[in-house]
CSV table of C-alpha atoms and ligand atoms in Angstrom, one decimal:
chain,number,residue,atom,x,y,z
I,27,MET,CA,69.4,78.9,-26.6
I,28,LYS,CA,69.5,75.3,-25.5
I,29,LEU,CA,67.9,73.8,-22.3
I,30,SER,CA,68.8,70.4,-21.2
I,31,ARG,CA,65.8,68.2,-20.7
I,32,ARG,CA,66.8,67.8,-16.9
I,33,SER,CA,66.8,71.6,-16.4
I,34,PHE,CA,63.5,72.0,-18.2
I,35,ILE,CA,61.8,69.4,-16.3
I,36,HIS,CA,63.3,70.8,-13.1
I,37,HIS,CA,62.1,74.3,-14.1
I,38,ALA,CA,58.6,73.0,-14.9
I,39,ALA,CA,58.4,71.2,-11.5
I,40,THR,CA,59.6,74.1,-9.4
I,41,VAL,CA,58.1,77.2,-10.8
I,42,PRO,CA,54.5,77.6,-9.7
I,43,LEU,CA,51.9,77.7,-12.5
I,44,VAL,CA,49.8,81.0,-12.4
I,45,GLY,CA,47.0,80.6,-9.8
I,46,SER,CA,48.6,77.6,-8.1
I,47,LEU,CA,49.3,77.3,-4.4
I,48,PRO,CA,52.7,78.7,-3.1
I,49,THR,CA,55.5,76.3,-3.3
I,50,LEU,CA,57.3,75.8,-0.1
I,51,VAL,CA,60.7,74.7,-1.5
I,52,SER,CA,63.8,74.8,0.6
I,53,ALA,CA,67.3,73.9,-0.3
I,54,ASP,CA,70.4,73.0,1.9
I,55,LEU,CA,74.1,73.5,1.6
I,56,ARG,CA,76.8,72.3,4.1
I,57,PHE,CA,79.4,74.8,4.2
I,58,GLY,CA,82.4,74.2,6.5
I,59,GLU,CA,81.2,74.1,10.0
I,60,ALA,CA,78.1,76.1,9.0
I,61,SER,CA,75.0,75.3,7.1
I,62,ILE,CA,73.0,77.6,4.6
I,63,THR,CA,69.5,76.7,3.9
I,64,THR,CA,66.7,78.7,2.2
I,65,VAL,CA,63.4,79.1,3.7
I,66,SER,CA,60.5,80.0,1.5
I,67,ASP,CA,58.3,83.0,2.0
I,68,GLY,CA,55.9,82.0,-0.6
I,69,HIS,CA,55.9,83.6,-4.0
I,70,LEU,CA,55.0,86.9,-5.6
I,71,ILE,CA,52.4,87.5,-8.5
I,72,LEU,CA,53.7,90.4,-10.7
I,73,PRO,CA,52.5,91.5,-14.2
I,74,GLY,CA,55.3,90.7,-16.7
I,75,SER,CA,55.3,94.2,-18.0
I,76,LEU,CA,56.9,95.4,-14.8
I,77,LEU,CA,60.1,93.6,-15.8
I,78,PHE,CA,59.9,93.2,-19.6
I,79,ASP,CA,58.6,96.4,-21.0
I,80,ALA,CA,61.9,98.0,-22.1
I,81,MET,CA,63.2,94.7,-23.6
I,82,PRO,CA,63.5,93.9,-27.3
I,83,GLU,CA,60.3,92.2,-27.9
I,84,VAL,CA,61.2,89.5,-30.6
I,85,GLU,CA,64.4,88.1,-28.8
I,86,LEU,CA,62.6,88.4,-25.4
I,87,GLN,CA,59.8,86.1,-26.8
I,88,GLY,CA,62.3,83.5,-27.8
I,89,ILE,CA,64.1,83.6,-24.4
I,90,LEU,CA,60.8,83.4,-22.5
I,91,SER,CA,59.3,80.4,-24.6
I,92,ALA,CA,62.6,78.5,-24.2
I,93,TYR,CA,62.3,78.9,-20.4
I,94,GLY,CA,58.5,78.4,-20.4
I,95,VAL,CA,58.0,81.8,-18.6
I,96,SER,CA,54.9,83.8,-19.3
I,97,ALA,CA,55.4,87.3,-20.7
I,98,SER,CA,52.2,88.4,-19.0
I,99,GLN,CA,52.6,87.1,-15.5
I,100,LEU,CA,55.5,86.3,-13.2
I,101,ALA,CA,55.4,84.2,-10.1
I,102,PRO,CA,58.9,84.3,-8.7
I,103,GLU,CA,59.7,82.3,-5.5
I,104,CYS,CA,60.9,84.3,-2.4
I,105,ASN,CA,63.7,82.4,-0.8
I,106,LEU,CA,65.2,83.8,2.4
I,107,THR,CA,68.8,82.5,3.2
I,108,LEU,CA,69.3,81.1,6.7
I,109,TYR,CA,72.8,80.8,7.9
I,110,ARG,CA,73.8,78.9,10.9
I,111,ASP,CA,77.2,78.5,12.3
I,112,GLY,CA,76.6,77.1,15.7
I,113,ARG,CA,76.7,80.5,17.3
I,114,ASN,CA,74.7,82.8,15.0
I,115,THR,CA,71.3,82.1,13.3
I,116,VAL,CA,71.3,84.6,10.6
I,117,LEU,CA,68.2,85.3,8.3
I,118,PHE,CA,69.0,87.3,5.1
I,119,ASP,CA,65.9,89.6,4.6
I,120,ALA,CA,62.5,89.2,6.6
I,121,GLY,CA,60.0,88.4,3.8
I,122,SER,CA,56.8,90.2,3.0
I,123,GLY,CA,54.7,89.8,6.2
I,124,ALA,CA,51.1,89.9,6.0
I,125,ASP,CA,50.3,93.1,4.2
I,126,PHE,CA,52.0,92.7,0.7
I,127,MET,CA,50.5,89.8,-1.1
I,128,PRO,CA,48.5,86.8,-0.1
I,129,SER,CA,50.8,84.5,-1.9
I,130,ALA,CA,53.8,85.7,0.2
I,131,GLY,CA,54.6,86.2,4.0
I,132,LYS,CA,54.9,82.5,4.9
I,133,VAL,CA,58.4,82.5,6.4
I,134,LEU,CA,57.2,81.7,10.0
I,135,SER,CA,55.8,78.2,8.9
I,136,ALA,CA,58.9,77.7,6.9
I,137,LEU,CA,61.2,78.5,10.0
I,138,GLU,CA,59.1,76.2,12.0
I,139,THR,CA,60.0,73.3,9.7
I,140,GLN,CA,63.6,74.0,10.6
I,141,GLY,CA,62.7,73.9,14.4
I,142,LEU,CA,63.1,77.7,14.6
I,143,ALA,CA,60.9,80.2,16.3
I,144,PRO,CA,61.4,84.1,15.6
I,145,GLU,CA,63.2,84.5,18.9
I,146,ASP,CA,66.0,82.0,17.7
I,147,ILE,CA,67.0,84.4,15.0
I,148,THR,CA,70.2,86.4,16.2
I,149,HIS,CA,70.6,88.7,13.1
I,150,VAL,CA,68.4,89.9,10.3
I,151,ILE,CA,70.6,91.1,7.5
I,152,PHE,CA,68.8,93.0,4.7
I,153,THR,CA,69.8,92.9,1.1
I,154,HIS,CA,67.5,96.0,0.5
I,155,ALA,CA,64.3,97.5,1.7
I,156,HIS,CA,61.7,96.5,-0.8
I,157,PRO,CA,58.4,95.2,0.4
I,158,ASP,CA,59.2,91.5,-0.1
I,159,HIS,CA,62.4,91.9,1.9
I,160,ILE,CA,61.4,94.2,4.7
I,161,TRP,CA,57.7,94.3,5.5
I,162,GLY,CA,58.0,90.9,7.2
I,163,VAL,CA,60.0,92.5,10.0
I,164,LEU,CA,57.0,93.4,11.9
I,165,ASP,CA,54.6,91.2,14.0
I,166,GLU,CA,50.7,91.7,13.9
I,167,PHE,CA,51.2,94.4,16.5
I,168,ASP,CA,53.6,96.4,14.5
I,169,ASP,CA,56.4,95.4,16.9
I,170,PRO,CA,59.7,93.7,15.8
I,171,LEU,CA,58.9,90.1,14.9
I,172,PHE,CA,62.5,89.0,15.4
I,173,ALA,CA,62.5,90.6,18.8
I,174,GLY,CA,65.9,89.3,20.0
I,175,ALA,CA,67.7,90.0,16.7
I,176,THR,CA,70.3,92.6,15.7
I,177,HIS,CA,68.9,94.1,12.4
I,178,MET,CA,71.6,95.1,9.8
I,179,MET,CA,71.5,97.2,6.7
I,180,GLY,CA,73.8,98.9,4.3
I,181,ARG,CA,74.2,102.5,5.3
I,182,SER,CA,73.4,103.9,1.9
I,183,GLU,CA,70.2,101.8,1.5
I,184,TRP,CA,69.2,102.9,5.1
I,185,ASP,CA,69.9,106.5,4.4
I,186,TYR,CA,67.9,106.6,1.1
I,187,TRP,CA,64.6,105.1,2.5
I,188,TRP,CA,65.0,106.8,5.9
I,189,ASP,CA,65.0,110.2,4.2
I,190,PRO,CA,61.4,111.6,4.2
I,191,GLN,CA,62.2,113.4,0.9
I,192,THR,CA,62.4,109.9,-0.9
I,193,ALA,CA,58.6,109.6,-0.9
I,194,THR,CA,58.3,112.7,-2.8
I,195,THR,CA,61.3,112.2,-5.3
I,196,ILE,CA,60.7,108.5,-6.1
I,197,ASP,CA,58.6,107.6,-9.1
I,198,ASP,CA,54.9,107.4,-8.3
I,199,ALA,CA,54.7,103.7,-8.5
I,200,ARG,CA,57.3,103.2,-5.8
I,201,VAL,CA,55.9,105.7,-3.4
I,202,PRO,CA,54.2,102.9,-1.2
I,203,PHE,CA,57.6,101.2,-1.1
I,204,ALA,CA,59.2,104.4,0.4
I,205,VAL,CA,56.3,104.9,2.9
I,206,GLY,CA,56.2,101.2,3.8
I,207,ALA,CA,60.1,100.8,4.2
I,208,ARG,CA,60.3,103.9,6.5
I,209,ARG,CA,57.6,102.8,8.8
I,210,ARG,CA,59.4,99.4,9.2
I,211,MET,CA,62.7,101.0,9.6
I,212,GLN,CA,61.3,103.2,12.4
I,213,ALA,CA,60.3,100.0,14.3
I,214,ILE,CA,63.8,98.5,14.1
I,215,GLU,CA,65.8,101.8,14.6
I,216,GLU,CA,66.8,100.8,18.1
I,217,SER,CA,68.4,97.6,17.0
I,218,VAL,CA,69.9,98.4,13.6
I,219,VAL,CA,73.5,98.3,12.8
I,220,LEU,CA,74.6,99.9,9.6
I,221,PHE,CA,77.6,98.8,7.4
I,222,ASP,CA,79.5,99.8,4.3
I,223,ASP,CA,80.8,98.0,1.2
I,224,HIS,CA,83.5,95.3,1.9
I,225,GLU,CA,82.8,95.4,5.6
I,226,GLU,CA,83.1,92.1,7.3
I,227,ILE,CA,79.7,92.3,9.1
I,228,LEU,CA,79.8,89.0,11.0
I,229,PRO,CA,82.6,86.4,11.1
I,230,GLY,CA,83.0,85.2,7.5
I,231,ILE,CA,80.2,87.3,6.0
I,232,ALA,CA,81.2,90.4,4.0
I,233,ALA,CA,79.2,93.1,2.3
I,234,VAL,CA,79.3,93.5,-1.5
I,235,ALA,CA,77.7,96.8,-2.8
I,236,THR,CA,75.4,95.9,-5.7
I,237,PRO,CA,73.5,99.1,-6.4
I,238,GLY,CA,70.9,99.7,-9.0
I,239,HIS,CA,67.9,97.5,-8.1
I,240,THR,CA,67.7,100.0,-5.2
I,241,PRO,CA,70.3,102.7,-4.5
I,242,GLY,CA,72.0,100.8,-1.6
I,243,HIS,CA,71.4,97.2,-2.5
I,244,MET,CA,73.9,94.9,-0.9
I,245,ALA,CA,74.9,91.2,-1.7
I,246,PHE,CA,76.8,89.2,0.8
I,247,GLU,CA,79.9,86.9,0.4
I,248,ILE,CA,80.0,84.1,2.9
I,249,ARG,CA,83.5,82.6,3.0
I,250,HIS,CA,85.1,79.6,4.7
I,251,GLY,CA,88.6,79.1,3.5
I,252,THR,CA,88.4,78.6,-0.3
I,253,GLU,CA,84.7,77.9,-0.4
I,254,ALA,CA,82.5,81.0,-1.0
I,255,VAL,CA,78.8,81.5,-1.3
I,256,LEU,CA,77.1,84.6,-2.6
I,257,VAL,CA,73.8,85.8,-1.3
I,258,ALA,CA,72.8,87.9,-4.2
I,259,GLY,CA,69.3,89.2,-3.1
I,260,ASP,CA,67.7,90.9,-6.1
I,261,ALA,CA,71.0,91.9,-7.7
I,262,ILE,CA,70.3,88.9,-9.9
I,263,GLY,CA,66.5,88.9,-10.0
I,264,ASN,CA,65.3,86.1,-12.1
I,265,HIS,CA,66.7,83.0,-13.8
I,266,HIS,CA,65.9,83.9,-17.4
I,267,VAL,CA,66.6,87.3,-18.7
I,268,ALA,CA,68.9,88.3,-16.0
I,269,PHE,CA,71.3,85.4,-16.9
I,270,HIS,CA,70.6,85.2,-20.7
I,271,ARG,CA,70.9,88.9,-21.3
I,272,PRO,CA,72.3,90.5,-18.1
I,273,GLU,CA,72.8,93.8,-20.0
I,274,TRP,CA,69.2,94.4,-20.6
I,275,HIS,CA,67.5,97.0,-18.7
I,276,GLY,CA,64.9,95.4,-16.3
I,277,GLY,CA,61.7,97.4,-15.2
I,278,LEU,CA,61.9,96.2,-11.6
I,279,ASP,CA,65.3,98.0,-11.2
I,280,GLN,CA,65.2,101.5,-10.0
I,281,ASP,CA,68.3,102.5,-11.8
I,282,PRO,CA,68.5,99.9,-14.6
I,283,ALA,CA,72.0,100.7,-16.1
I,284,THR,CA,73.5,100.7,-12.7
I,285,ALA,CA,71.7,97.4,-11.9
I,286,ALA,CA,73.1,95.9,-15.2
I,287,ALA,CA,76.6,96.8,-14.3
I,288,SER,CA,76.2,95.2,-10.8
I,289,ARG,CA,74.6,92.0,-12.3
I,290,HIS,CA,77.6,91.8,-14.7
I,291,MET,CA,80.1,92.1,-11.9
I,292,LEU,CA,78.4,89.4,-9.9
I,293,LEU,CA,78.0,87.0,-12.8
I,294,ASP,CA,81.7,87.5,-13.8
I,295,ARG,CA,82.9,86.8,-10.1
I,296,LEU,CA,80.4,83.9,-9.6
I,297,THR,CA,81.7,82.1,-12.7
I,298,SER,CA,85.5,83.0,-12.5
I,299,GLU,CA,85.7,82.3,-8.8
I,300,GLN,CA,83.3,79.2,-8.8
I,301,MET,CA,81.1,80.6,-6.1
I,302,THR,CA,77.9,79.1,-5.2
I,303,LEU,CA,74.9,81.3,-5.7
I,304,VAL,CA,71.8,81.9,-3.5
I,305,GLY,CA,69.3,84.2,-5.2
I,306,PHE,CA,66.2,85.5,-3.5
I,307,HIS,CA,63.8,85.1,-6.6
I,308,LEU,CA,65.6,82.1,-8.2
I,309,PRO,CA,63.8,78.8,-8.6
I,310,GLY,CA,64.0,75.6,-6.8
I,311,GLY,CA,64.8,77.2,-3.4
I,312,GLY,CA,67.4,79.7,-5.1
I,313,ILE,CA,70.6,77.7,-4.4
I,314,GLY,CA,72.8,77.0,-7.5
I,315,ARG,CA,75.5,78.1,-9.8
I,316,ALA,CA,75.9,80.6,-12.7
I,317,GLU,CA,77.4,79.0,-15.6
I,318,ARG,CA,78.8,80.7,-18.8
I,319,THR,CA,77.1,80.0,-22.1
I,320,GLU,CA,78.1,80.9,-25.5
I,321,ASP,CA,76.4,84.3,-25.4
I,322,GLY,CA,75.7,84.8,-21.7
I,323,TYR,CA,75.0,82.8,-18.7
I,324,ARG,CA,72.5,80.4,-17.2
I,325,PHE,CA,71.3,79.4,-13.7
I,326,ALA,CA,71.6,75.8,-12.6
I,327,ASN,CA,70.3,74.5,-9.2
I,328,LEU,CA,72.8,72.5,-7.3
G,415,ZN,ZN1,62.6,91.0,-4.2
């Protein structure tokens, strides 16, 4: 594969090196009367084996070295999407909070740079209930941090993590995810609104079912006239293998085959409909475009 010099330099400048301080990158997009910004919650540190283990080794090595990505350790950014239309101030996902990883849970200082306090958020819309997306919903007293907000989650995602049986049926490595999600969901139960695929959940914001990463993962299409932005969450979870070989099964997806089908569907729509993409774990603040290549796709920041 080929990387342009510009994209390589951009990549090198925005992806934190192992052990470096969290990057607090943010990106902006004017969108009709509304604005879309990403605010950084910091980044995660993950063993590469979690994602790469099932992938064909030789081809994988070639892709990772072209992107300058380590096979042993990943340090993906965590970019929360902030949507403001003058009436609603919407945060997509709540970040990691204090208890997941020391490198993440930074969203409050990122919101402050936007002149926002937690009580200014009118809606928190979840893509899914993994720790880096929902654990940040509680404050240090285990009360809802975004106290004035309506919390919104896809019905099938809610039902899956709400079920006490999930902690006994899910694979061992994910048991803490199940226990942790349910505890946060109990705290927001009073204010939660559930929704289904294709539903317009707020004016101009529609749910797009993208299962696989988790059973009820949702992406969101934000549309103003002919312009559209897709908030993809973790349905497209990285800027390298997920674009270059979207059909490969990734170990971070709970149902890898279903996740690959969702990823293909999104990449096809993003490119054929020329939509802007916002990805939670994509680099440079996460806002960009998917572009077709000879044998797959690539991510380009705007
Ligand atoms: Zn994530």
